[in-house]
Coordinates of C-alpha atoms and ligand atoms in Angstrom, one line a residue:
M1 CA 0.0 0.0 0.0
H2 CA 1.0 3.6 -0.5
T3 CA 2.2 6.1 2.2
E4 CA -1.1 8.0 2.3
T5 CA -3.0 4.8 3.0
I6 CA -0.5 3.4 5.5
A7 CA -0.5 6.7 7.4
I8 CA -4.3 6.5 7.9
H9 CA -4.8 2.8 8.5
A10 CA -1.7 1.1 9.9
G11 CA -2.0 2.7 13.4
N12 CA -5.8 2.5 13.7
L13 CA -5.7 -0.6 15.8
T14 CA -9.3 -0.4 17.0
H15 CA -10.8 -3.4 18.8
S16 CA -13.1 -1.6 21.0
T17 CA -16.5 -3.0 22.0
T18 CA -18.0 0.4 21.7
G19 CA -17.5 0.5 18.0
D20 CA -14.9 3.4 17.7
V21 CA -13.8 4.1 14.2
T22 CA -10.6 5.8 15.5
L23 CA -8.5 4.5 18.4
P24 CA -9.6 6.0 21.7
I25 CA -7.1 7.2 24.3
S26 CA -6.3 4.5 26.8
L27 CA -5.2 6.1 30.0
S28 CA -5.2 3.0 32.2
T29 CA -1.7 2.4 33.6
T30 CA -2.4 -1.2 34.4
F31 CA -4.3 -4.1 32.6
F32 CA -6.3 -7.1 33.8
R33 CA -4.7 -10.6 34.1
D34 CA -6.7 -13.7 33.4
E35 CA -6.9 -16.8 35.6
D36 CA -3.7 -18.3 34.2
G37 CA -1.8 -15.1 35.0
G38 CA -1.7 -14.0 31.3
Y39 CA -2.7 -10.6 29.9
P40 CA -5.6 -11.2 27.5
G41 CA -5.5 -7.6 26.2
G42 CA -1.9 -7.9 25.3
H43 CA -0.7 -5.2 27.8
M44 CA 0.5 -5.5 31.3
Y45 CA 1.7 -2.1 32.5
S46 CA 1.6 1.2 30.6
R47 CA 5.4 1.9 30.7
V48 CA 6.1 -1.5 29.1
S49 CA 3.4 -1.1 26.4
N50 CA -0.1 0.4 26.0
P51 CA -2.6 0.5 23.1
N52 CA -1.8 4.0 21.9
R53 CA 2.0 3.6 21.9
S54 CA 1.7 0.2 20.2
A55 CA -0.4 1.8 17.4
L56 CA 2.1 4.6 17.0
E57 CA 5.0 2.1 16.8
K58 CA 3.0 0.0 14.3
V59 CA 2.4 2.9 11.9
M60 CA 6.0 4.2 12.1
T61 CA 7.3 0.7 11.4
D62 CA 5.2 0.5 8.3
L63 CA 6.0 4.0 7.1
E64 CA 9.7 3.5 7.5
K65 CA 9.6 -0.1 6.0
G66 CA 11.2 -1.5 9.2
A67 CA 10.6 -4.6 11.4
D68 CA 9.7 -2.7 14.6
A69 CA 9.7 0.7 16.3
C70 CA 10.1 2.2 19.8
A71 CA 8.5 5.5 20.7
F72 CA 10.0 7.8 23.2
S73 CA 9.1 11.0 25.1
S74 CA 11.4 13.1 23.0
G75 CA 13.8 12.9 20.1
N76 CA 16.7 13.3 22.5
A77 CA 15.5 10.3 24.5
A78 CA 15.3 8.2 21.3
G79 CA 18.9 9.1 20.3
M80 CA 20.3 8.6 23.7
T81 CA 18.8 5.1 23.9
V82 CA 20.9 4.1 20.9
F83 CA 24.1 5.5 22.6
Q84 CA 23.2 3.7 25.8
A85 CA 22.7 0.4 24.0
L86 CA 26.4 0.4 22.8
P87 CA 29.1 -1.4 24.8
P88 CA 31.2 1.0 27.0
G89 CA 34.5 1.8 25.3
S90 CA 32.9 1.8 21.9
H91 CA 34.0 4.4 19.3
I92 CA 31.4 6.0 17.0
I93 CA 31.6 8.2 14.0
A94 CA 29.2 11.1 13.8
P95 CA 28.7 14.2 11.6
D96 CA 30.6 17.4 12.5
D97 CA 27.3 19.3 12.3
M98 CA 25.4 16.7 14.3
Y99 CA 22.2 18.0 16.0
W100 CA 23.7 19.9 18.9
G101 CA 21.6 18.2 21.5
F102 CA 23.1 14.8 20.5
K103 CA 26.6 16.4 20.4
K104 CA 26.1 17.7 23.9
Q105 CA 24.9 14.2 25.1
L106 CA 27.9 12.5 23.7
Q107 CA 30.4 15.1 25.0
S108 CA 28.9 15.3 28.5
I109 CA 26.7 12.3 29.5
F110 CA 28.8 9.8 27.5
E111 CA 32.2 11.3 28.4
G112 CA 34.6 8.5 29.4
I113 CA 32.0 5.9 28.2
L114 CA 32.0 6.3 24.4
S115 CA 34.7 8.0 22.2
I116 CA 33.5 10.0 19.1
D117 CA 35.0 11.4 16.0
F118 CA 32.9 14.2 14.6
I119 CA 33.7 14.4 10.9
D120 CA 32.3 15.7 7.6
L121 CA 30.3 12.7 6.3
S122 CA 29.7 14.3 2.9
E123 CA 33.4 13.5 2.2
I124 CA 32.9 9.7 1.9
S125 CA 36.6 9.0 1.1
E126 CA 37.6 10.6 4.5
I127 CA 35.4 8.4 6.7
E128 CA 37.3 5.1 6.3
K129 CA 40.5 6.7 7.8
H130 CA 38.6 7.2 11.1
I131 CA 37.4 3.6 11.5
K132 CA 39.2 1.9 14.4
S133 CA 39.2 -1.6 15.9
N134 CA 36.6 -0.4 18.5
T135 CA 34.4 1.5 16.1
V136 CA 30.8 0.2 16.3
M137 CA 28.6 2.7 14.6
I138 CA 28.3 5.5 12.0
W139 CA 25.6 8.0 12.9
V140 CA 24.3 10.0 10.0
E141 CA 22.0 13.0 9.9
T142 CA 20.7 13.8 6.5
P143 CA 19.7 16.5 5.5
S144 CA 21.7 18.1 8.3
N145 CA 21.2 21.1 10.5
P146 CA 21.7 23.9 9.9
L147 CA 23.5 23.7 6.5
L148 CA 21.3 21.1 5.0
K149 CA 24.2 18.9 4.0
V150 CA 23.2 15.7 2.4
T151 CA 25.1 12.4 3.1
S152 CA 24.9 9.5 0.6
L153 CA 23.0 6.7 2.4
S154 CA 24.1 4.1 -0.1
A155 CA 27.8 5.0 0.4
I156 CA 27.5 4.8 4.2
A157 CA 25.7 1.5 3.8
G158 CA 28.6 0.2 1.7
L159 CA 31.1 1.2 4.4
T160 CA 29.1 -0.1 7.4
K161 CA 28.5 -3.5 5.6
K162 CA 32.2 -3.8 4.8
H163 CA 33.4 -3.0 8.4
R164 CA 30.4 -4.7 10.1
L165 CA 29.2 -1.4 11.8
I166 CA 25.8 -0.2 12.9
F167 CA 24.3 2.4 10.5
A168 CA 22.0 4.8 12.3
C169 CA 20.3 7.7 10.6
D170 CA 18.6 10.8 12.0
S171 CA 16.0 11.4 9.3
T172 CA 14.0 14.1 11.0
F173 CA 14.4 16.8 8.3
A174 CA 13.2 14.4 5.6
S175 CA 10.2 12.7 7.3
P176 CA 9.2 9.2 6.5
C177 CA 7.4 10.5 3.4
F178 CA 10.5 11.7 1.5
Q179 CA 13.3 9.3 2.7
N180 CA 13.3 5.7 4.0
P181 CA 16.9 5.0 5.1
I182 CA 16.2 1.4 5.9
L183 CA 15.5 0.8 2.2
Q184 CA 18.9 2.2 1.5
G185 CA 20.8 0.0 4.0
A186 CA 20.4 1.7 7.4
D187 CA 19.9 -0.4 10.5
I188 CA 18.2 2.2 12.6
V189 CA 16.2 5.3 11.7
M190 CA 15.6 8.0 14.2
H191 CA 13.1 10.8 14.1
S192 CA 12.3 13.7 16.4
S193 CA 8.5 13.3 16.1
T194 CA 8.3 16.8 17.7
K195 CA 8.9 18.1 14.1
Y196 CA 7.2 17.0 10.9
I197 CA 5.6 13.9 12.3
G198 CA 3.8 15.9 15.0
G199 CA 3.6 18.8 12.7
H200 CA 1.6 21.3 14.8
S201 CA 4.3 22.4 17.4
D202 CA 2.2 20.9 20.3
V203 CA 3.8 17.5 21.2
L204 CA 7.3 16.3 22.0
G205 CA 8.3 12.8 20.8
G206 CA 11.0 10.6 19.4
I207 CA 11.0 7.4 17.4
L208 CA 13.4 4.7 16.5
V209 CA 12.7 2.2 13.7
T210 CA 14.8 -0.9 13.2
A211 CA 15.5 -2.9 10.0
A212 CA 15.7 -6.1 12.0
K213 CA 14.8 -7.5 15.4
N214 CA 18.3 -8.3 16.6
E215 CA 20.4 -8.2 19.8
L216 CA 20.9 -4.4 19.5
W217 CA 17.1 -4.0 19.2
D218 CA 16.4 -6.1 22.2
K219 CA 18.7 -3.8 24.2
I220 CA 17.0 -0.7 22.9
R221 CA 13.5 -2.1 23.7
N222 CA 14.8 -3.0 27.2
I223 CA 16.1 0.6 27.8
Q224 CA 12.7 2.0 26.6
Q225 CA 10.7 -0.2 28.9
I226 CA 13.0 -0.3 31.9
G227 CA 14.5 3.2 31.5
G228 CA 11.0 4.6 31.1
A229 CA 11.5 7.6 28.8
V230 CA 8.1 6.8 27.2
P231 CA 5.5 9.1 25.6
S232 CA 2.1 9.4 27.4
P233 CA -1.0 7.8 25.7
F234 CA -2.2 11.4 24.9
D235 CA 1.2 12.2 23.2
C236 CA 0.8 9.0 21.1
F237 CA -2.8 9.9 20.3
L238 CA -1.7 13.4 19.1
L239 CA 1.0 11.8 17.0
L240 CA -1.3 9.2 15.5
R241 CA -3.8 12.0 14.6
S242 CA -1.0 14.0 13.0
I243 CA 0.4 11.1 11.0
K244 CA -2.9 10.7 9.1
T245 CA -2.2 14.0 7.3
L246 CA 1.6 13.7 7.1
A247 CA 1.8 12.9 3.4
Y248 CA -0.4 15.9 2.5
R249 CA 1.4 18.3 4.9
M250 CA 4.8 17.2 3.5
R251 CA 3.6 17.9 0.0
G252 CA 2.6 21.4 1.1
H253 CA 5.9 22.0 3.0
A254 CA 7.9 20.8 -0.1
E255 CA 5.9 23.0 -2.5
N256 CA 6.3 26.1 -0.4
G257 CA 9.9 25.2 0.4
M258 CA 10.9 24.9 -3.3
A259 CA 9.1 28.2 -4.2
L260 CA 10.7 30.1 -1.4
A261 CA 14.2 28.7 -2.1
K262 CA 13.9 29.7 -5.7
H263 CA 12.7 33.1 -4.8
L264 CA 15.5 33.8 -2.3
S265 CA 18.2 32.3 -4.5
V266 CA 17.9 35.3 -6.9
H267 CA 17.3 37.9 -4.1
P268 CA 19.8 40.8 -4.1
K269 CA 20.0 40.8 -0.2
V270 CA 20.7 37.0 0.0
E271 CA 24.2 35.7 -0.4
A272 CA 23.4 32.0 -0.4
V273 CA 20.5 29.5 -0.1
F274 CA 21.0 26.0 1.3
Y275 CA 18.1 23.8 0.1
P276 CA 18.7 20.3 -1.2
G277 CA 16.1 20.8 -3.9
L278 CA 18.1 23.5 -5.7
P279 CA 20.5 22.4 -8.5
S280 CA 23.1 24.8 -6.9
H281 CA 23.1 22.6 -3.7
P282 CA 26.5 20.8 -3.5
Q283 CA 24.9 17.4 -3.0
Y284 CA 21.9 18.0 -5.3
E285 CA 22.5 14.8 -7.3
I286 CA 22.6 12.6 -4.1
A287 CA 19.6 14.3 -2.7
K288 CA 17.6 13.7 -5.9
Q289 CA 18.6 10.0 -5.8
Q290 CA 17.7 9.2 -2.2
M291 CA 14.9 11.7 -1.4
S292 CA 11.5 11.9 -3.1
G293 CA 10.9 15.4 -1.9
F294 CA 12.9 18.2 -0.1
S295 CA 10.5 19.4 2.7
G296 CA 10.4 22.9 4.0
M297 CA 13.8 23.3 5.7
M298 CA 16.4 25.7 4.4
S299 CA 19.1 28.1 5.6
I300 CA 20.1 31.4 4.0
L301 CA 23.1 33.7 4.4
V302 CA 22.0 37.3 4.2
K303 CA 24.0 40.3 3.2
G304 CA 23.8 42.5 6.3
D305 CA 22.5 42.0 9.8
A306 CA 20.6 38.7 10.1
K307 CA 19.3 39.6 13.6
K308 CA 17.5 42.6 12.1
V309 CA 15.8 40.4 9.5
V310 CA 14.5 37.9 12.1
N311 CA 13.2 40.8 14.2
K312 CA 11.4 42.4 11.3
V313 CA 9.3 39.5 10.1
K314 CA 5.6 39.6 11.1
L315 CA 4.1 36.3 9.9
F316 CA 7.1 34.0 10.5
A317 CA 7.5 33.3 14.2
Q318 CA 10.9 33.9 15.6
A319 CA 11.4 30.6 17.5
T320 CA 13.5 27.5 17.4
S321 CA 12.2 24.0 16.2
L322 CA 10.8 23.1 12.9
G323 CA 8.2 21.1 10.9
G324 CA 5.0 22.7 12.1
V325 CA 2.2 24.2 10.1
E326 CA 3.3 27.7 11.1
S327 CA 6.5 29.1 9.5
L328 CA 9.4 29.6 11.9
I329 CA 12.6 31.7 11.5
E330 CA 15.7 31.6 13.6
H331 CA 19.1 33.3 14.0
R332 CA 20.8 30.0 14.5
A333 CA 24.2 31.2 15.9
S334 CA 22.6 32.9 18.9
V335 CA 20.6 29.8 19.7
E336 CA 23.8 27.6 19.6
G337 CA 25.8 29.9 21.9
P338 CA 29.3 31.4 21.8
D339 CA 31.2 28.2 20.7
T340 CA 29.1 27.7 17.5
K341 CA 30.6 27.4 14.1
T342 CA 27.4 28.5 12.4
P343 CA 27.9 31.8 10.4
Q344 CA 26.6 34.9 12.1
N345 CA 24.7 35.9 9.0
L346 CA 22.8 32.5 8.7
I347 CA 19.0 32.3 9.1
R348 CA 17.3 29.0 9.4
I349 CA 13.7 28.8 8.0
S350 CA 11.1 26.2 8.6
V351 CA 8.5 26.9 5.8
G352 CA 5.0 26.2 7.0
L353 CA 1.7 25.7 5.2
E354 CA 0.6 29.4 4.9
H355 CA 0.1 30.7 1.4
I356 CA 3.5 31.1 -0.3
N357 CA 2.7 34.7 -1.5
D358 CA 2.1 35.8 2.1
L359 CA 5.4 34.2 3.2
I360 CA 7.3 35.9 0.4
A361 CA 5.7 39.3 1.1
D362 CA 6.7 39.0 4.7
L363 CA 10.4 38.2 3.9
E364 CA 10.4 41.0 1.2
Q365 CA 9.6 43.6 3.8
A366 CA 12.1 42.2 6.2
L367 CA 15.0 41.8 3.8
V368 CA 15.7 45.5 3.2
Ligands
PLP401 C1 14.8 18.4 17.2 C2 15.7 17.4 16.7 C3 16.2 16.4 17.5 C4 15.8 16.3 19.0 O1 14.5 16.0 19.2 P1 13.6 16.5 20.5 O2 12.2 16.0 20.1 O3 13.7 18.0 20.5 O4 14.2 15.9 21.7 C5 17.1 15.5 17.0 N1 17.5 15.6 15.7 C6 17.1 16.6 14.9 C7 17.6 16.6 13.5 C8 16.2 17.5 15.4 O5 15.8 18.5 14.6

């Protein structure tokens, strides 16, 4: 079946005696046992599993063409679970522009437990030089933040197969509609479902999807259930509701994103536009091959004071995060703090679902 159909039906696991057409919110923390001590409803205690989370995990498994999924209370909790599942003393390779929350985790929480090389993964020939005897994983983020760098999934899959490494991919910027890393050789796909999957800036969440139910996955499931960083049934309900319109929202984000990127790429006040859907993007050919759409994320370098521009917009909300129906704009360097490598004249834009002409008009009056 196609993405639009999977999104609407795969998570709708209704078996209610009241005849619900959509899955109700199940708030019960605990579930009846039968005479033999079994659990006839399939659930025992809500941290371990519950109907809403199981439904969310089912639809995400199907959308990402995986074997199973684990849902978490945030994207950060999902990513951290992968790092926690690795043997102490392991070495991992991660992108130099890795999502800063993960970089912070690895440098603080996992200091002395894991060793990490942060390198430019778009230079495939450089990666092999960093593989050591204790390297266990390559973590990829594509497209990346904030420069929208694209890493070749098939090239990384070739390397991780050859060296028997875990291949994990943060696919948040692409959404399951535009990129399925498992089909290109990834072992684990990660999403911050706070972003496009939730899509309305009103729920935090994270997802891991696995290509196979193996030893690593058993550890991850165990950390989810015993560690307890799980989403509430209401969080899962909101995400399930959002996923039903994901394919249509992504089309809108991609259409607006492309139109805005084209407009800004010839704007006299704009020095550069980083959008994987533009032929001027350095990895455009790779992006075209592994993505079926380019979403609504872009960064621009402005001529002049970027902070003035973000203060002058009226329709775009000046706020961090991305992937919601409302357009967001952000001066990224001041969010990342004094040790950032992000250029001071960079603005990150999450293009929402407003009419494109209103978005262009707002930026026109701000870019003066
Ligand atoms: C937001 C984000 C995360 C972290 O997710 P949270 O839901 O904020 O914890 C991880 N990776 C990427 C690419 C993100 O944009």
